[in-house]
Each structure stands twice: as C-alpha cells, then as structure tokens.
Short mmCIF file of C-alpha atoms and ligand atoms in Angstrom, two decimals:
data_model
loop_
_atom_site.label_atom_id
_atom_site.label_comp_id
_atom_site.label_asym_id
_atom_site.label_seq_id
_atom_site.Cartn_x
_atom_site.Cartn_y
_atom_site.Cartn_z
CA MET A 1 -46.05 -14.39 -8.08
CA THR A 2 -48.40 -17.38 -8.01
CA PHE A 3 -47.98 -20.94 -9.29
CA HIS A 4 -50.11 -19.91 -12.31
CA ASP A 5 -47.22 -17.69 -13.49
CA LEU A 6 -44.89 -20.69 -13.79
CA SER A 7 -46.38 -22.32 -16.92
CA LEU A 8 -47.42 -25.44 -15.06
CA ILE A 9 -49.88 -27.94 -16.49
CA GLN A 10 -53.35 -28.15 -14.97
CA PRO A 11 -52.95 -31.50 -13.10
CA LEU A 12 -49.99 -30.02 -11.22
CA LEU A 13 -51.81 -26.76 -10.45
CA THR A 14 -54.73 -28.79 -9.10
CA ALA A 15 -52.40 -30.87 -6.92
CA ILE A 16 -50.65 -27.77 -5.60
CA GLU A 17 -54.02 -26.31 -4.70
CA ARG A 18 -55.00 -29.57 -3.02
CA VAL A 19 -51.92 -29.54 -0.75
CA GLY A 20 -52.70 -25.94 0.10
CA TYR A 21 -49.74 -24.00 -1.27
CA THR A 22 -50.78 -20.56 -2.47
CA HIS A 23 -47.44 -19.00 -3.44
CA PRO A 24 -44.16 -20.51 -4.58
CA THR A 25 -41.32 -20.23 -2.06
CA PRO A 26 -38.23 -18.32 -3.35
CA ILE A 27 -36.45 -21.51 -4.43
CA GLN A 28 -39.54 -22.70 -6.27
CA ALA A 29 -39.95 -19.38 -8.08
CA LYS A 30 -36.29 -19.42 -9.12
CA ALA A 31 -35.76 -23.12 -9.86
CA ILE A 32 -38.96 -24.24 -11.57
CA PRO A 33 -38.54 -22.21 -14.84
CA PRO A 34 -34.99 -23.39 -15.68
CA ILE A 35 -35.81 -26.99 -14.76
CA LEU A 36 -38.85 -26.86 -17.04
CA ASN A 37 -36.51 -25.59 -19.78
CA GLY A 38 -34.34 -28.65 -19.41
CA GLN A 39 -31.37 -26.81 -17.89
CA ASP A 40 -29.02 -28.18 -15.25
CA LEU A 41 -29.41 -26.58 -11.85
CA MET A 42 -27.21 -25.92 -8.86
CA GLY A 43 -29.43 -25.16 -5.89
CA CYS A 44 -27.85 -23.85 -2.74
CA ALA A 45 -30.71 -24.45 -0.33
CA GLN A 46 -31.50 -26.53 2.69
CA THR A 47 -34.46 -28.56 3.85
CA GLY A 48 -37.31 -26.32 4.93
CA THR A 49 -37.09 -23.95 1.97
CA GLY A 50 -39.54 -25.93 -0.16
CA LYS A 51 -36.78 -27.43 -2.28
CA THR A 52 -38.46 -30.82 -2.71
CA ALA A 53 -41.40 -29.28 -4.55
CA ALA A 54 -38.93 -27.05 -6.42
CA PHE A 55 -37.55 -30.10 -8.20
CA ALA A 56 -40.42 -32.62 -7.94
CA ILE A 57 -43.04 -30.42 -9.64
CA PRO A 58 -41.06 -29.51 -12.79
CA ILE A 59 -39.72 -33.08 -13.06
CA LEU A 60 -43.29 -34.41 -13.10
CA GLN A 61 -44.15 -31.91 -15.81
CA ARG A 62 -41.16 -32.81 -17.98
CA LEU A 63 -41.85 -36.52 -17.69
CA THR A 64 -45.47 -35.89 -18.65
CA LEU A 65 -44.71 -33.75 -21.68
CA LYS A 66 -42.01 -36.01 -23.10
CA SER A 67 -43.24 -39.37 -24.33
CA ARG A 68 -42.29 -42.44 -22.34
CA PRO A 69 -39.87 -44.94 -23.96
CA GLU A 70 -41.52 -47.95 -25.63
CA GLY A 71 -42.17 -51.15 -23.71
CA LYS A 72 -42.09 -51.71 -19.98
CA ARG A 73 -41.61 -48.64 -17.82
CA LYS A 74 -37.98 -47.68 -17.33
CA ILE A 75 -36.44 -45.48 -14.68
CA ARG A 76 -36.44 -41.98 -16.21
CA THR A 77 -35.67 -40.01 -13.05
CA LEU A 78 -33.38 -40.90 -10.16
CA ILE A 79 -33.45 -38.86 -6.96
CA LEU A 80 -30.55 -39.71 -4.71
CA THR A 81 -30.78 -38.56 -1.10
CA PRO A 82 -28.71 -39.40 1.99
CA THR A 83 -31.28 -40.63 4.52
CA ARG A 84 -34.25 -42.98 4.58
CA GLU A 85 -36.43 -40.32 6.18
CA LEU A 86 -35.67 -37.85 3.40
CA ALA A 87 -36.22 -40.54 0.76
CA ILE A 88 -39.64 -41.37 2.19
CA GLN A 89 -40.61 -37.72 2.36
CA ILE A 90 -39.54 -37.05 -1.22
CA GLU A 91 -41.64 -39.95 -2.43
CA GLU A 92 -44.60 -38.67 -0.41
CA ASN A 93 -44.18 -35.31 -2.13
CA ILE A 94 -44.07 -36.96 -5.57
CA GLN A 95 -47.17 -38.94 -4.70
CA ALA A 96 -49.02 -35.78 -3.66
CA TYR A 97 -48.04 -33.62 -6.66
CA GLY A 98 -48.31 -36.43 -9.20
CA LYS A 99 -51.66 -37.76 -8.03
CA ASP A 100 -53.47 -36.95 -11.27
CA LEU A 101 -50.58 -37.97 -13.55
CA ASP A 102 -49.64 -41.38 -14.83
CA HIS A 103 -46.18 -41.90 -13.34
CA ARG A 104 -45.14 -44.82 -11.20
CA HIS A 105 -42.60 -44.25 -8.46
CA ALA A 106 -40.83 -46.20 -5.75
CA VAL A 107 -38.54 -45.50 -2.83
CA ILE A 108 -35.66 -47.74 -1.83
CA PHE A 109 -33.45 -47.51 1.26
CA GLY A 110 -31.40 -49.83 3.42
CA GLY A 111 -32.06 -51.28 6.85
CA VAL A 112 -35.22 -53.12 5.80
CA ASN A 113 -35.93 -56.25 3.79
CA GLN A 114 -35.47 -55.60 0.07
CA HIS A 115 -38.30 -57.82 -1.15
CA SER A 116 -41.13 -55.31 -1.58
CA GLN A 117 -38.72 -52.72 -2.98
CA VAL A 118 -37.47 -55.19 -5.58
CA GLN A 119 -41.04 -56.13 -6.48
CA GLN A 120 -41.99 -52.51 -7.15
CA VAL A 121 -38.91 -51.89 -9.27
CA LYS A 122 -39.51 -55.10 -11.23
CA ASN A 123 -43.05 -54.01 -12.07
CA GLY A 124 -41.62 -50.98 -13.87
CA ILE A 125 -41.31 -47.46 -12.49
CA ASP A 126 -40.66 -44.01 -13.94
CA ILE A 127 -39.25 -42.30 -10.86
CA LEU A 128 -36.92 -43.84 -8.29
CA VAL A 129 -36.06 -42.22 -4.97
CA ALA A 130 -33.09 -43.92 -3.35
CA THR A 131 -30.39 -43.82 -0.74
CA PRO A 132 -26.97 -44.68 -2.21
CA GLY A 133 -26.16 -48.00 -0.48
CA ARG A 134 -29.40 -49.82 -1.33
CA LEU A 135 -29.31 -48.50 -4.88
CA ILE A 136 -25.84 -49.92 -5.49
CA ASP A 137 -26.88 -53.15 -3.84
CA LEU A 138 -29.96 -53.66 -6.02
CA HIS A 139 -28.06 -52.58 -9.11
CA GLN A 140 -25.38 -55.18 -8.41
CA GLN A 141 -28.07 -57.82 -8.04
CA GLY A 142 -29.34 -56.86 -11.49
CA TYR A 143 -32.71 -55.43 -10.42
CA ILE A 144 -32.04 -51.86 -11.47
CA SER A 145 -31.00 -50.36 -14.77
CA LEU A 146 -30.26 -46.66 -15.04
CA GLN A 147 -29.56 -46.67 -18.78
CA HIS A 148 -32.71 -44.78 -19.70
CA LEU A 149 -32.29 -42.06 -17.12
CA GLU A 150 -33.28 -38.59 -18.31
CA ILE A 151 -33.11 -36.62 -15.06
CA PHE A 152 -30.73 -37.10 -12.13
CA VAL A 153 -31.22 -35.29 -8.82
CA LEU A 154 -28.51 -35.25 -6.20
CA ASP A 155 -30.12 -34.03 -3.01
CA GLU A 156 -28.25 -32.78 0.09
CA ALA A 157 -24.85 -33.32 -1.51
CA ASP A 158 -23.01 -31.89 1.51
CA ARG A 159 -24.67 -34.39 3.82
CA MET A 160 -23.72 -37.19 1.47
CA LEU A 161 -20.16 -36.06 2.08
CA ASP A 162 -20.64 -35.73 5.88
CA MET A 163 -22.16 -39.18 6.10
CA GLY A 164 -19.40 -40.81 4.09
CA PHE A 165 -21.48 -41.59 0.98
CA ILE A 166 -19.44 -39.68 -1.56
CA HIS A 167 -17.68 -42.80 -2.79
CA ASP A 168 -21.05 -44.50 -3.39
CA VAL A 169 -22.33 -41.38 -5.15
CA ASN A 170 -19.34 -41.44 -7.49
CA ARG A 171 -20.02 -45.10 -8.29
CA ILE A 172 -23.64 -44.32 -9.11
CA ILE A 173 -22.66 -41.44 -11.38
CA LYS A 174 -20.69 -43.92 -13.50
CA LEU A 175 -23.90 -45.92 -14.02
CA ILE A 176 -26.01 -43.14 -15.50
CA PRO A 177 -26.00 -41.76 -19.05
CA THR A 178 -23.81 -38.70 -19.63
CA ARG A 179 -26.61 -37.04 -21.64
CA ARG A 180 -29.12 -36.11 -18.97
CA GLN A 181 -30.47 -33.21 -16.97
CA THR A 182 -28.83 -32.89 -13.55
CA LEU A 183 -30.20 -31.05 -10.53
CA PHE A 184 -27.74 -30.63 -7.70
CA PHE A 185 -28.74 -29.45 -4.22
CA SER A 186 -26.56 -28.66 -1.26
CA ALA A 187 -27.06 -26.44 1.80
CA THR A 188 -23.37 -25.59 1.96
CA MET A 189 -20.65 -25.58 -0.68
CA PRO A 190 -17.39 -26.95 0.72
CA LYS A 191 -14.50 -27.48 -1.74
CA GLU A 192 -15.26 -31.15 -2.41
CA ILE A 193 -18.90 -30.38 -3.19
CA LYS A 194 -17.99 -27.61 -5.62
CA ALA A 195 -15.62 -30.00 -7.38
CA LEU A 196 -18.32 -32.67 -7.61
CA ALA A 197 -20.82 -30.14 -8.96
CA ASN A 198 -18.32 -29.08 -11.63
CA THR A 199 -17.95 -32.63 -12.90
CA LEU A 200 -21.71 -33.27 -12.94
CA LEU A 201 -23.27 -30.08 -14.26
CA THR A 202 -23.24 -28.45 -17.70
CA ASN A 203 -23.91 -24.69 -17.79
CA PRO A 204 -26.03 -24.86 -14.67
CA GLU A 205 -28.46 -22.21 -13.54
CA MET A 206 -27.37 -21.16 -10.05
CA VAL A 207 -30.08 -20.69 -7.47
CA VAL A 208 -29.17 -19.57 -3.98
CA VAL A 209 -31.67 -19.12 -1.18
CA THR A 210 -31.34 -18.32 2.51
CA PRO A 211 -27.72 -18.90 3.39
CA ILE A 212 -27.23 -21.15 6.38
CA SER A 213 -26.54 -18.31 8.80
CA SER A 214 -29.78 -16.43 8.12
CA THR A 215 -32.36 -19.22 8.00
CA ALA A 216 -33.16 -18.58 11.61
CA GLU A 217 -35.05 -15.36 10.98
CA THR A 218 -38.60 -16.64 11.38
CA VAL A 219 -37.65 -18.56 14.52
CA GLU A 220 -37.87 -16.86 17.91
CA GLN A 221 -34.72 -17.99 19.68
CA SER A 222 -33.92 -17.90 23.39
CA MET A 223 -31.37 -19.28 25.85
CA VAL A 224 -31.52 -20.72 29.33
CA PHE A 225 -28.25 -20.83 31.27
CA VAL A 226 -28.56 -23.90 33.43
CA GLU A 227 -26.39 -26.46 35.21
CA THR A 228 -26.44 -29.99 33.74
CA ALA A 229 -28.33 -31.44 36.70
CA GLU A 230 -31.09 -28.86 36.35
CA LYS A 231 -31.71 -29.31 32.62
CA LYS A 232 -34.38 -31.92 33.22
CA ASP A 233 -36.28 -29.69 35.66
CA VAL A 234 -36.28 -26.79 33.21
CA LEU A 235 -37.50 -29.07 30.41
CA LEU A 236 -40.33 -30.44 32.56
CA ASP A 237 -41.25 -26.94 33.61
CA LEU A 238 -41.25 -25.72 30.00
CA LEU A 239 -43.46 -28.56 28.88
CA THR A 240 -45.88 -27.98 31.72
CA VAL A 241 -46.16 -24.22 31.26
CA ASN A 242 -46.20 -24.51 27.49
CA SER A 243 -49.11 -26.44 25.99
CA THR A 244 -47.44 -26.93 22.57
CA PRO A 245 -48.48 -30.35 21.24
CA SER A 246 -45.42 -31.30 19.18
CA VAL A 247 -42.02 -30.58 20.66
CA LEU A 248 -38.72 -31.71 19.19
CA VAL A 249 -35.89 -32.04 21.73
CA PHE A 250 -32.28 -32.44 20.61
CA THR A 251 -29.62 -34.18 22.63
CA ARG A 252 -25.98 -34.69 21.70
CA THR A 253 -25.88 -38.41 22.46
CA LYS A 254 -28.09 -41.49 22.02
CA HIS A 255 -27.91 -42.22 25.77
CA GLY A 256 -28.88 -38.65 26.47
CA ALA A 257 -31.95 -39.06 24.23
CA ASP A 258 -33.04 -42.25 26.05
CA ARG A 259 -32.50 -40.56 29.42
CA VAL A 260 -34.72 -37.62 28.48
CA VAL A 261 -37.48 -39.99 27.31
CA LYS A 262 -37.37 -41.79 30.69
CA ILE A 263 -37.51 -38.54 32.63
CA LEU A 264 -40.53 -37.38 30.63
CA ALA A 265 -42.28 -40.75 30.95
CA LYS A 266 -41.99 -40.50 34.76
CA SER A 267 -43.89 -37.24 34.56
CA LYS A 268 -46.52 -38.75 32.26
CA ILE A 269 -45.40 -36.83 29.20
CA THR A 270 -45.52 -39.03 26.10
CA ALA A 271 -42.14 -39.14 24.43
CA ALA A 272 -40.06 -41.29 22.09
CA ALA A 273 -36.44 -41.23 21.01
CA ILE A 274 -35.05 -41.58 17.51
CA HIS A 275 -31.38 -42.30 17.12
CA GLY A 276 -28.96 -44.63 15.40
CA ASN A 277 -29.37 -47.51 17.89
CA LYS A 278 -33.08 -47.79 17.14
CA SER A 279 -34.30 -50.05 14.37
CA GLN A 280 -35.78 -48.51 11.23
CA ASN A 281 -39.20 -49.73 12.39
CA ALA A 282 -38.86 -48.17 15.83
CA ARG A 283 -37.79 -44.88 14.26
CA GLN A 284 -40.65 -44.91 11.79
CA ASN A 285 -43.16 -45.75 14.55
CA ALA A 286 -41.87 -42.93 16.72
CA LEU A 287 -42.07 -40.51 13.80
CA ASN A 288 -45.58 -41.60 12.85
CA GLY A 289 -46.78 -41.37 16.47
CA PHE A 290 -45.32 -37.89 16.67
CA LYS A 291 -46.88 -36.77 13.38
CA GLN A 292 -50.26 -38.09 14.51
CA GLN A 293 -49.78 -36.27 17.83
CA LYS A 294 -49.99 -39.49 19.85
CA ILE A 295 -46.50 -38.71 21.10
CA ARG A 296 -45.95 -35.19 22.32
CA VAL A 297 -42.19 -35.04 22.50
CA LEU A 298 -39.72 -36.50 20.01
CA VAL A 299 -36.17 -36.67 21.34
CA ALA A 300 -33.58 -36.91 18.61
CA THR A 301 -29.88 -36.91 17.94
CA ASP A 302 -28.66 -34.88 14.98
CA ILE A 303 -28.07 -37.71 12.51
CA ALA A 304 -31.48 -39.25 13.22
CA ALA A 305 -33.24 -35.92 12.87
CA ARG A 306 -31.79 -35.11 9.45
CA GLY A 307 -34.52 -34.29 7.06
CA ILE A 308 -37.46 -35.10 9.27
CA ASP A 309 -40.33 -33.10 7.98
CA ILE A 310 -43.11 -32.35 10.39
CA ASP A 311 -45.80 -29.81 9.80
CA ASP A 312 -46.86 -27.49 12.62
CA LEU A 313 -43.76 -28.02 14.70
CA SER A 314 -43.67 -24.87 16.77
CA LEU A 315 -41.10 -25.64 19.44
CA VAL A 316 -37.57 -27.03 19.26
CA VAL A 317 -35.58 -27.48 22.47
CA ASN A 318 -31.82 -27.85 22.38
CA TYR A 319 -31.34 -29.89 25.54
CA ASP A 320 -27.64 -29.94 24.68
CA LEU A 321 -25.98 -27.39 22.44
CA PRO A 322 -24.28 -28.82 19.36
CA ASN A 323 -20.52 -28.43 19.07
CA VAL A 324 -20.81 -27.64 15.33
CA PRO A 325 -22.51 -24.24 14.96
CA GLU A 326 -24.15 -25.08 11.59
CA THR A 327 -25.97 -27.92 13.35
CA TYR A 328 -27.74 -25.36 15.52
CA VAL A 329 -29.15 -23.70 12.41
CA HIS A 330 -30.16 -27.07 10.94
CA ARG A 331 -31.89 -27.99 14.20
CA ILE A 332 -33.88 -24.83 14.64
CA GLY A 333 -34.75 -24.93 10.93
CA ARG A 334 -37.12 -27.77 11.87
CA THR A 335 -39.47 -25.09 13.16
CA GLY A 336 -40.63 -21.85 11.55
CA ARG A 337 -40.81 -23.55 8.15
CA ALA A 338 -42.09 -21.95 4.99
CA GLY A 339 -42.60 -18.67 6.83
CA ALA A 340 -44.48 -20.04 9.87
CA ASN A 341 -43.51 -18.79 13.31
CA GLY A 342 -41.48 -21.12 15.45
CA GLN A 343 -39.72 -21.07 18.76
CA ALA A 344 -36.33 -22.51 19.69
CA ILE A 345 -35.17 -22.69 23.30
CA SER A 346 -31.59 -23.74 24.02
CA PHE A 347 -30.07 -24.95 27.28
CA CYS A 348 -26.48 -23.98 27.90
CA ASN A 349 -24.31 -25.18 30.78
CA GLN A 350 -20.84 -23.98 31.73
CA GLU A 351 -19.05 -26.31 29.29
CA GLU A 352 -21.33 -25.35 26.43
CA ARG A 353 -20.58 -21.63 26.62
CA ALA A 354 -17.85 -22.01 24.01
CA TYR A 355 -20.33 -23.65 21.61
CA LEU A 356 -22.75 -20.80 22.21
CA LYS A 357 -20.07 -18.30 21.28
CA ASP A 358 -19.48 -20.07 17.94
CA ILE A 359 -23.22 -20.27 17.23
CA GLN A 360 -23.74 -16.58 17.91
CA LYS A 361 -20.82 -15.75 15.66
CA LEU A 362 -22.32 -17.83 12.82
CA ILE A 363 -25.82 -16.39 13.07
CA GLY A 364 -24.44 -12.90 13.62
CA ARG A 365 -26.43 -12.08 16.71
CA THR A 366 -26.72 -12.67 20.43
CA ILE A 367 -29.46 -15.05 21.46
CA ASP A 368 -31.71 -13.47 24.11
CA LEU A 369 -32.22 -15.05 27.50
CA HIS A 370 -35.58 -16.79 27.91
CA PRO A 371 -37.76 -14.37 29.92
CA SER A 372 -38.97 -17.03 32.37
CA TYR A 373 -35.54 -18.41 33.23
CA CYS A 374 -33.21 -15.41 33.46
P1 LIG B 1 -38.78 -28.95 1.97
O1 LIG B 1 -37.76 -27.86 1.97
O2 LIG B 1 -38.98 -29.54 0.63
O3 LIG B 1 -38.44 -29.98 3.02
O4 LIG B 1 -40.19 -28.31 2.38
C1 LIG B 1 -40.43 -27.77 3.64
C2 LIG B 1 -41.91 -27.67 3.98
O5 LIG B 1 -42.51 -26.61 3.26
C3 LIG B 1 -42.71 -28.92 3.66
O6 LIG B 1 -43.52 -29.20 4.78
C4 LIG B 1 -43.57 -28.53 2.46
O7 LIG B 1 -44.79 -29.21 2.47
C5 LIG B 1 -43.74 -27.03 2.68
N1 LIG B 1 -43.90 -26.27 1.42
C6 LIG B 1 -43.25 -26.48 0.25
N2 LIG B 1 -43.61 -25.57 -0.67
C7 LIG B 1 -44.51 -24.76 -0.09
C8 LIG B 1 -45.25 -23.60 -0.54
N3 LIG B 1 -45.13 -23.12 -1.77
N4 LIG B 1 -46.09 -23.01 0.35
C9 LIG B 1 -46.21 -23.51 1.61
N5 LIG B 1 -45.54 -24.58 2.10
C10 LIG B 1 -44.69 -25.19 1.26
#
C-alpha cells in the first residue's frame, strides 16, 4: 500500500513526499480511512508507530474539505497531549503536513510565559495542540473557546492517567460540544482508560498496533552485568569504542542523570541532562543541541524523556534498569523507529536482577549478554 491508495488530497500527498515517507505505517494504513470517513477511533498504539501522522494527516484533510465557520477563525480541532515535548512535536508535524494548506495552528503548554501563546490564540486558529493545565488556565481567563470544536484528539490517554491529569481531562471534556469526532489514543488499556474511552467514543473503529511487549523487535538488545561502581567505566568504554553520534542514556534519578553528565564531561564527551529539575528552557536547549548533534549524549529520566522524538537515534543505554517493566519497552522504543535498526544496551547490577526478570517476562525473551562485556 502507498499513500496514494488512501484517497488523500494532493497538497497532503506532496507534503508526505517532502518529508520523505514512502509507505504508510500500519497504524496510518488502518486509521486514516475511518478518520477521513468521520468515524470515532480508538487507537491502541504508542509513540514511534507513526501515530501522529495517522491522526494529523486525515484531520488536515477533513478541515480542508469542510468549509470553515463564518467570521474569525475558531478552534475546530483540539489535540490534547500530556507533555510539552509531545505537544511541540505534534505541532511540528501539523506544520510539516499542512504546509500547503490554509490552516492556522498553535501549541500551548505550561512552564513558560503565556503571552505569546495568548497572542496566537487571539489572532484566530483552526487547530490547537495543548497540554491540559495550560488549556484550562487560558480557558478560565477567557482566551479560549471550544464551542466550535469539530474534532477532539486525546493523545497518550494512559500517560495522562499516570501523570495525574485525568481530572483535568475530564474538566476539558465538559467544555467541548457533544457532537464531534473523537480520536482516542493510548499505548495500554487499563480499566480507567477503557471506562474513559467508553464515555467519549461513539461506535469507534478499533485500531491496534504493536502491543507493548513486542515493540522491541527491530531493536537489538543486550545486557551488561556490572557492579554499580563500574557502570561509569563501561559507559565511557562503550562511547569510546562506539562512534554513534546520538546516544540516549536513561537513569532512574535526576541526581543520577547529573552525575553521568559530569562523568562524561570529564572525559570530554559532550552531554546534557533533561529531567524535572531543569527549566523548560534548559530542557529545550538540551534537546535542540542533541538534535543538531552538538551534544552527543542526552541523559534523561523517564518522565523527561516521554515523547521525545529524535530521528536517527541508534543507541539507547539503560544506565539503570527501570523498576516498571513497561518503561523498558518505552525507553528502547526511542530507537529502531519506523522500522529502522536500533541498539539498546542495558546495565544491570545485583539489585537490578529482579527488574531484569520482570522485563524479560514482559517481552517474552531473554536479553543476550553484550559480546564485549560478558
Ligand atoms: P510518532 O509515532 O508519531 O511519534 O512517529 C514516529 C516517527 O516515525 C517520527 O519520527 C515520524 O517522523 C516517523 N514516521 C511517521 N510516519 C512515517 C512513515 N510513513 N514512514 C516513515 N517514517 C514515518
């Protein structure tokens, strides 16, 4: 199947060609037709599957084919997502696919001054990408009206729950029209998420791709059994032997992330940390530096790393193993995206052996020992 088989309008096909996609990913092939038909959708898929394009492309087409309400532009689509990084990436995607179309869009998120966000919204926009807190805030201040909403996207619903945003999400739902198209995405389907989906969706099309435990297939995974004190030496050795330009290293704690950055700096390896104690600006700078390959190693905690989208990331190092096995799959899903080959190397000390056991149970296989550090 190609994008030409999906009944897309020419400006979108041109944009898709421009960004270099040749074939739709499975979620795109399955989700684009029902969304174009105006149906509700329940997508069980995680970041890395191409889900942003799966909803952004058909939304742009629907907004183009249906005439815009009279007068000043009104918000016709709301995309709600849990993190600032995801929000920024979704807007970047909309910008890229909608380049030749006449839709205005904006992204709003907390942690930064609201002024420029308010200005954009005031000027009139068709598509709003938002994190829940800032949306409620600007709505309460009277800057945002959702009365003309036609399409509502709830992205990463399970993470909304994990991050404690479900109450905010429920408040937002009360602000939008009941007659609308709803697209609901979640990587996992715990009870609360199923219940929320039931209240939001009408006769949804169900689309399921790559369950959490099998996403790791395109990633070459290996283990290094190592004592805590030796982890830094193994990391330095790996980075010296391996010439990979962009390496993402995960630590369990913020302090751990800062420590790793210091160790690397001493050995003249450019590195930056992103975690909750860093300001939004510092996080964005680190991410930009990493994307532009000015910084070779990005050291992240799990919350900070949620949704970061970096092309050509071929190595992920788990400096510490996560105590939640699903987190391991999320982490290594940062590499080997959209069918590319990636490598994930995990360090495991004595105390982490129990975590390893849970991870191997979830992914249904034993992770091989790294050949250089057996
Ligand atoms: P997402 O799941 O939306 O975070 O997308 C993951 C990555 O896949 C992003 O870097 C996209 O640019 C890329 N991508 C999305 N769709 C395609 C496609 N059809 N072919 C190749 N890459 C894609």
